[in-house]
């Protein structure tokens, strides 16, 4: 049984509206990691033998697959979302004159790997331009043509919480013969994703945000046909079908997406992440989505209806189908970083992003958190008048 109040003690003491930065972790996951760390630190191979090490990522792989509607052999566990995007990008053989489409509001890791490849050959990285943080979908579509090899984009943008329709994105990519790679770091665990239904070719999700996990572990999904077609760009002892064969004379890759795993990593993080996803599933993914979308809507309504918050622009899109679990506000004439740090100093934990202040919600937040945030916001803004 889960008990959200007890499992996130910090959320009782402060108003934690920063899951889009680092989410709080549920106690059962923290406990699992601690137990594992103690076993390995105290006993080395006595408690963690070669079989256990070989199987250490199984739990996260299975939980990740379950959450995303994927098969387990389509999922690898890597150290970070960035790791996954780089691996995917470097495993493609991009044609001369190809382009990759993304947005200028996206997280750097979604774009930089393509820019890095572009330095070696002619790869045109095309970015749809945001207006006040928001991307116009039709302008994004206009950038895609028959030379587009990849659309690389976040499901939910980290700055404003703008959410894209995954089915629309995959149809757009596929109608031009391109692949779709989705960074679901800001949506996995919060918004519904079904990789097969949504036609996604590759997806990454870092552990420490929507998934309620730790740093150091991330989920990497690759569509089954691509698992067979692509050769991982990085190879090491864990790439092999049986890692502890340690056959240095012959490189052969494991079958399934786990061939993209290549070395030791923070096994503790992977074990923690598996437990966090298990926790999310116990709460129920539909319940979580409904909860955070309701908080998002309520917070926007509270801001809109409050006449003591003058000159406050809501950067998050108005349409509910483009919203997620993030609300970003811009306080005209104020230094956004100062507003964010004053809120944080008064125990309303938020981040400054995209020349605005970002409020992000998860299962441990309640409508009372929203009221508290608005009350303190009024105080902070009043100071400047
Ligand atoms: C959309 C998105 N992708 C990736 C990352 C970073 O992921 P990682 O640290 O796992 O590489 C972030 C962090 O803020 C993010 O918002």
Coordinates of C-alpha atoms and ligand atoms in Angstrom, one line a residue:
X1 CA 0.0 0.0 0.0
X2 CA 1.2 3.5 -0.7
X3 CA 0.7 6.4 1.7
X4 CA 1.7 9.5 -0.2
X5 CA 1.6 11.7 3.0
X6 CA 4.1 9.4 4.8
X7 CA 6.2 8.5 1.8
X8 CA 7.2 12.1 0.9
X9 CA 8.0 13.7 4.3
X10 CA 9.5 16.8 2.8
X11 CA 6.3 17.7 1.0
X12 CA 4.7 18.1 4.4
X13 CA 7.3 20.6 5.6
X14 CA 7.6 22.8 2.5
X15 CA 5.6 23.6 -0.6
X16 CA 7.7 21.6 -3.0
X17 CA 6.8 22.7 -6.6
X18 CA 9.9 21.6 -8.3
X19 CA 9.5 18.1 -9.6
X20 CA 10.5 19.4 -13.1
X21 CA 13.9 20.1 -11.6
X22 CA 14.5 17.2 -9.1
X23 CA 11.5 15.4 -7.8
X24 CA 11.2 14.0 -4.3
X25 CA 11.6 10.3 -4.1
X26 CA 9.2 8.0 -2.3
X27 CA 10.5 6.3 0.8
X28 CA 10.3 2.7 -0.4
X29 CA 12.6 3.6 -3.3
X30 CA 15.1 5.4 -1.0
X31 CA 15.0 2.4 1.3
X32 CA 15.7 0.0 -1.5
X33 CA 18.7 2.0 -2.7
X34 CA 20.1 2.2 0.9
X35 CA 19.8 -1.5 1.4
X36 CA 21.6 -2.2 -1.8
X37 CA 24.4 0.3 -1.1
X38 CA 24.9 -1.3 2.3
X39 CA 25.1 -4.8 0.9
X40 CA 27.7 -3.8 -1.8
X41 CA 29.7 -1.4 0.3
X42 CA 29.8 -3.8 3.2
X43 CA 30.3 -7.1 1.4
X44 CA 31.3 -6.5 -2.2
X45 CA 30.8 -9.7 -4.2
X46 CA 29.6 -11.6 -1.1
X47 CA 26.2 -10.0 -1.4
X48 CA 26.3 -9.0 -5.1
X49 CA 27.8 -11.8 -7.1
X50 CA 28.2 -12.0 -10.9
X51 CA 24.7 -13.3 -11.5
X52 CA 23.2 -10.6 -9.5
X53 CA 25.3 -8.0 -11.3
X54 CA 24.4 -9.3 -14.7
X55 CA 20.7 -9.1 -13.7
X56 CA 20.9 -5.8 -11.9
X57 CA 19.1 -3.7 -14.5
X58 CA 16.3 -6.2 -15.1
X59 CA 13.9 -4.6 -12.7
X60 CA 14.2 -1.1 -14.2
X61 CA 14.0 -2.5 -17.7
X62 CA 10.8 -4.4 -16.9
X63 CA 9.2 -1.5 -15.0
X64 CA 10.2 1.0 -17.7
X65 CA 8.7 -1.2 -20.4
X66 CA 5.5 -1.7 -18.5
X67 CA 5.1 2.0 -18.0
X68 CA 5.6 2.9 -21.6
X69 CA 3.6 0.0 -23.2
X70 CA 6.8 -1.4 -24.6
X71 CA 8.3 -4.9 -24.7
X72 CA 11.1 -5.5 -22.3
X73 CA 13.5 -6.3 -25.1
X74 CA 12.9 -2.8 -26.5
X75 CA 14.2 -1.1 -23.3
X76 CA 17.7 -0.4 -22.0
X77 CA 18.7 1.2 -18.8
X78 CA 21.3 3.9 -19.2
X79 CA 22.8 6.5 -16.9
X80 CA 20.9 9.5 -18.2
X81 CA 18.5 10.8 -20.8
X82 CA 21.4 12.6 -22.5
X83 CA 23.2 9.3 -22.7
X84 CA 20.2 7.8 -24.6
X85 CA 19.8 10.7 -27.1
X86 CA 23.6 10.6 -27.8
X87 CA 23.5 6.8 -28.3
X88 CA 20.6 7.0 -30.7
X89 CA 22.0 10.0 -32.6
X90 CA 25.4 8.3 -33.0
X91 CA 24.0 5.0 -34.1
X92 CA 22.2 6.5 -37.2
X93 CA 23.9 6.8 -40.5
X94 CA 22.6 10.2 -41.6
X95 CA 22.6 11.0 -45.3
X96 CA 24.5 14.0 -46.7
X97 CA 22.3 17.0 -46.7
X98 CA 20.0 15.6 -44.1
X99 CA 18.3 17.7 -41.4
X100 CA 17.1 17.2 -37.9
X101 CA 14.1 19.2 -36.6
X102 CA 13.6 20.4 -33.0
X103 CA 12.6 23.6 -31.2
X104 CA 14.5 26.4 -29.7
X105 CA 12.5 25.9 -26.5
X106 CA 13.8 22.4 -26.0
X107 CA 16.3 21.2 -23.5
X108 CA 19.9 21.4 -24.8
X109 CA 20.5 17.6 -24.6
X110 CA 17.7 17.2 -27.1
X111 CA 19.6 19.4 -29.6
X112 CA 23.3 19.4 -28.9
X113 CA 24.0 15.7 -30.0
X114 CA 22.7 16.7 -33.5
X115 CA 24.8 19.9 -33.5
X116 CA 27.8 17.8 -32.5
X117 CA 27.2 15.4 -35.4
X118 CA 26.7 18.5 -37.6
X119 CA 30.2 19.6 -36.9
X120 CA 31.6 16.5 -38.7
X121 CA 29.4 16.7 -41.8
X122 CA 26.6 18.8 -43.2
X123 CA 23.7 18.2 -40.9
X124 CA 21.2 21.0 -40.8
X125 CA 19.7 21.4 -37.3
X126 CA 16.4 23.3 -37.8
X127 CA 14.7 24.8 -34.7
X128 CA 11.1 26.0 -34.6
X129 CA 11.2 29.4 -32.9
X130 CA 9.2 29.9 -29.7
X131 CA 7.1 32.9 -29.0
X132 CA 7.1 33.7 -25.2
X133 CA 8.2 30.1 -24.7
X134 CA 5.5 28.5 -26.8
X135 CA 6.0 26.7 -30.1
X136 CA 3.4 26.9 -32.8
X137 CA 2.9 23.3 -34.0
X138 CA 2.2 24.3 -37.6
X139 CA 5.5 26.2 -37.8
X140 CA 7.3 23.1 -36.5
X141 CA 5.6 21.0 -39.2
X142 CA 6.7 23.5 -41.9
X143 CA 10.4 22.7 -41.0
X144 CA 10.0 19.0 -41.8
X145 CA 10.6 17.9 -45.4
X146 CA 11.8 14.9 -47.3
X147 CA 15.4 15.5 -46.2
X148 CA 14.4 15.3 -42.5
X149 CA 16.0 12.3 -40.9
X150 CA 14.8 12.9 -37.3
X151 CA 12.4 14.9 -35.3
X152 CA 14.1 15.2 -31.9
X153 CA 11.8 16.8 -29.3
X154 CA 10.5 16.7 -25.7
X155 CA 7.0 15.4 -25.1
X156 CA 6.7 18.2 -22.5
X157 CA 8.9 21.2 -22.8
X158 CA 10.9 21.8 -19.6
X159 CA 10.4 25.6 -19.7
X160 CA 6.7 26.1 -20.1
X161 CA 5.2 22.6 -19.8
X162 CA 3.9 22.8 -23.4
X163 CA 2.9 19.2 -24.3
X164 CA 3.0 17.9 -27.9
X165 CA 0.6 15.3 -29.3
X166 CA 2.9 12.2 -29.8
X167 CA 0.7 10.6 -32.4
X168 CA 0.7 13.8 -34.4
X169 CA 4.5 14.1 -34.1
X170 CA 5.1 10.5 -35.2
X171 CA 2.7 10.8 -38.2
X172 CA 4.6 14.0 -39.2
X173 CA 7.9 12.3 -39.0
X174 CA 6.9 9.1 -40.7
X175 CA 5.1 10.9 -43.6
X176 CA 8.5 12.3 -44.5
X177 CA 10.4 9.0 -43.8
X178 CA 12.0 10.5 -40.7
X179 CA 12.4 9.0 -37.2
X180 CA 10.8 10.4 -34.0
X181 CA 12.9 10.5 -30.9
X182 CA 11.0 11.8 -27.8
X183 CA 12.6 13.1 -24.6
X184 CA 9.9 12.1 -22.1
X185 CA 12.0 13.2 -19.1
X186 CA 9.3 15.8 -18.2
X187 CA 6.3 13.6 -18.9
X188 CA 7.1 9.9 -18.1
X189 CA 5.2 9.0 -15.0
X190 CA 3.0 12.1 -15.3
X191 CA 1.4 12.0 -18.7
X192 CA 0.1 8.9 -20.6
X193 CA 2.6 7.4 -23.1
X194 CA 2.1 4.3 -25.1
X195 CA 5.1 4.0 -27.4
X196 CA 3.4 1.5 -29.8
X197 CA 0.1 3.3 -30.0
X198 CA 1.9 6.6 -30.4
X199 CA 4.3 5.3 -33.1
X200 CA 7.5 6.4 -31.3
X201 CA 10.8 5.2 -32.7
X202 CA 13.0 6.1 -29.8
X203 CA 12.4 7.6 -26.3
X204 CA 14.4 8.6 -23.3
X205 CA 13.2 9.4 -19.8
X206 CA 15.6 10.6 -17.1
X207 CA 14.9 9.1 -13.7
X208 CA 14.9 12.1 -11.3
X209 CA 11.8 14.1 -12.4
X210 CA 8.4 12.6 -13.4
X211 CA 9.6 9.1 -12.6
X212 CA 10.3 10.0 -9.0
X213 CA 13.7 8.3 -9.2
X214 CA 17.3 9.2 -8.4
X215 CA 20.1 10.7 -10.5
X216 CA 22.1 8.1 -12.5
X217 CA 19.5 6.0 -14.2
X218 CA 17.3 6.5 -17.2
X219 CA 15.0 4.6 -19.5
X220 CA 15.8 4.2 -23.2
X221 CA 13.2 2.8 -25.5
X222 CA 13.9 1.7 -29.1
X223 CA 11.3 0.3 -31.5
X224 CA 11.9 -3.4 -32.0
X225 CA 12.9 -3.1 -35.7
X226 CA 15.4 -0.4 -34.9
X227 CA 16.9 -2.5 -32.1
X228 CA 17.9 -5.0 -34.7
X229 CA 18.9 -2.5 -37.3
X230 CA 21.0 -0.1 -35.3
X231 CA 24.5 -0.8 -34.0
X232 CA 25.3 0.8 -30.6
X233 CA 28.0 3.5 -31.0
X234 CA 29.5 2.6 -27.6
X235 CA 30.7 -0.9 -26.8
X236 CA 32.1 -2.4 -23.6
X237 CA 31.9 -5.5 -21.5
X238 CA 28.2 -5.3 -20.8
X239 CA 27.4 -5.0 -24.5
X240 CA 28.0 -8.8 -24.8
X241 CA 25.2 -11.4 -24.6
X242 CA 26.8 -12.9 -21.5
X243 CA 28.9 -10.1 -20.0
X244 CA 30.9 -12.3 -17.6
X245 CA 32.2 -14.4 -20.5
X246 CA 34.7 -11.6 -20.8
X247 CA 35.7 -12.7 -24.3
X248 CA 37.9 -9.9 -25.4
X249 CA 38.7 -11.4 -28.8
X250 CA 35.2 -11.1 -30.3
X251 CA 32.7 -8.3 -30.1
X252 CA 29.1 -9.5 -30.2
X253 CA 26.1 -7.6 -29.0
X254 CA 23.4 -8.8 -26.7
X255 CA 20.0 -9.2 -28.3
X256 CA 17.4 -6.7 -27.5
X257 CA 17.8 -3.0 -26.6
X258 CA 20.1 -4.0 -23.7
X259 CA 22.9 -4.1 -26.3
X260 CA 23.0 -0.3 -25.7
X261 CA 24.1 -0.9 -22.1
X262 CA 27.8 -1.1 -22.2
X263 CA 29.4 -0.7 -18.8
X264 CA 28.8 -0.7 -15.0
X265 CA 26.7 2.2 -13.9
X266 CA 25.0 3.2 -10.7
X267 CA 23.2 -0.1 -10.1
X268 CA 21.8 1.4 -7.0
X269 CA 20.2 4.1 -9.1
X270 CA 18.7 1.6 -11.4
X271 CA 17.3 -0.4 -8.4
X272 CA 15.9 2.8 -7.0
X273 CA 14.3 3.8 -10.3
X274 CA 12.7 0.4 -10.6
X275 CA 11.1 0.8 -7.2
X276 CA 10.0 4.4 -8.0
X277 CA 8.2 3.3 -11.2
X278 CA 6.7 0.4 -9.2
X279 CA 5.4 3.0 -6.8
X280 CA 3.9 5.2 -9.6
X281 CA 2.1 2.1 -10.9
X282 CA 0.7 1.4 -7.4
X283 CA -0.7 5.0 -7.2
X284 CA -2.0 4.4 -10.7
X285 CA -0.8 6.3 -13.8
X286 CA -4.3 7.6 -14.7
X287 CA -4.8 8.9 -11.2
X288 CA -1.5 10.8 -11.3
X289 CA -2.2 12.3 -14.7
X290 CA -5.6 13.5 -13.5
X291 CA -4.2 14.8 -10.3
X292 CA -1.4 16.9 -11.8
X293 CA -3.5 18.2 -14.7
X294 CA -6.2 19.3 -12.2
X295 CA -3.5 21.1 -10.2
X296 CA -2.2 22.8 -13.3
X297 CA -5.6 24.0 -14.3
X298 CA -6.4 25.1 -10.8
X299 CA -3.2 27.0 -10.5
X300 CA -3.8 28.8 -13.8
X301 CA -7.3 29.7 -12.7
X302 CA -6.0 31.0 -9.3
X303 CA -3.5 33.2 -11.1
X304 CA -6.0 34.5 -13.7
X305 CA -8.6 35.4 -11.1
X306 CA -6.2 37.1 -8.7
X307 CA -6.2 40.9 -9.1
X308 CA -3.3 41.3 -6.7
X309 CA -0.9 39.8 -9.2
X310 CA -0.6 42.5 -11.8
X311 CA 1.6 42.1 -14.9
X312 CA 1.7 38.4 -14.6
X313 CA 2.0 36.6 -17.9
X314 CA 1.1 32.9 -18.1
X315 CA 3.7 31.3 -20.4
X316 CA 2.1 27.9 -20.4
X317 CA -0.3 27.3 -23.3
X318 CA -4.0 28.0 -22.6
X319 CA -5.4 24.9 -24.2
X320 CA -5.7 22.0 -21.8
X321 CA -4.5 19.4 -24.4
X322 CA -1.2 21.4 -24.6
X323 CA -0.7 21.5 -20.8
X324 CA 1.0 19.0 -18.5
X325 CA 2.2 19.4 -14.9
X326 CA 4.1 22.6 -15.2
X327 CA 3.0 26.2 -15.0
X328 CA 5.4 29.0 -15.9
X329 CA 4.8 32.6 -15.1
X330 CA 6.6 35.8 -16.1
X331 CA 6.3 38.8 -13.8
X332 CA 6.8 41.8 -16.0
X333 CA 9.2 44.4 -14.7
X334 CA 10.7 41.9 -12.1
X335 CA 13.9 40.0 -12.1
X336 CA 12.6 36.4 -12.5
X337 CA 15.5 34.8 -10.7
X338 CA 14.9 37.1 -7.7
X339 CA 11.2 36.2 -7.5
X340 CA 12.2 32.5 -7.7
X341 CA 14.8 32.7 -5.0
X342 CA 12.5 34.8 -2.7
X343 CA 9.8 32.2 -3.1
X344 CA 12.2 29.4 -2.4
X345 CA 13.5 31.4 0.6
X346 CA 9.9 31.4 1.9
X347 CA 9.6 27.6 1.5
X348 CA 7.8 27.7 -1.9
X349 CA 10.4 25.7 -3.8
X350 CA 10.5 26.6 -7.5
X351 CA 13.0 27.3 -10.3
X352 CA 13.6 30.1 -12.6
X353 CA 13.5 28.9 -16.2
X354 CA 13.0 30.6 -19.6
X355 CA 12.9 34.1 -18.2
X356 CA 10.0 33.1 -16.0
X357 CA 9.3 31.2 -12.8
X358 CA 8.4 27.6 -13.1
X359 CA 6.0 25.8 -10.8
X360 CA 5.8 22.0 -11.3
X361 CA 3.5 19.5 -9.7
X362 CA 3.5 15.8 -8.7
X363 CA 1.5 13.4 -6.7
X364 CA 2.7 14.8 -3.4
X365 CA 1.2 18.2 -4.1
X366 CA -2.2 19.3 -3.0
X367 CA -4.6 22.3 -3.7
X368 CA -3.4 23.8 -0.4
X369 CA 0.1 24.0 -1.9
X370 CA -1.3 26.2 -4.7
X371 CA -3.1 28.5 -2.3
X372 CA 0.1 28.8 -0.2
X373 CA 2.2 29.6 -3.3
X374 CA -0.2 32.3 -4.5
X375 CA -0.3 33.9 -1.0
X376 CA 3.5 34.0 -0.8
X377 CA 3.7 35.2 -4.4
X378 CA 1.5 38.2 -3.5
X379 CA 3.9 39.0 -0.6
X380 CA 7.0 38.7 -2.7
X381 CA 5.6 40.8 -5.6
X382 CA 4.3 43.5 -3.2
X383 CA 7.7 44.1 -1.9
X384 CA 8.7 45.6 -5.2
X385 CA 5.7 48.0 -5.5
Ligands
LIG1 C1 13.6 17.6 -21.1 C2 14.8 17.2 -20.3 N1 15.6 16.3 -20.8 C3 16.8 15.9 -20.2 C4 17.1 16.5 -19.0 C5 18.4 16.1 -18.3 O1 18.4 14.7 -18.3 P1 19.8 13.9 -17.9 O2 20.3 14.6 -16.7 O3 19.2 12.6 -17.5 O4 20.6 13.8 -19.0 C6 16.3 17.5 -18.4 C7 16.7 18.1 -17.2 O5 16.2 19.1 -16.8 C8 15.1 17.8 -19.1 O6 14.3 18.7 -18.6

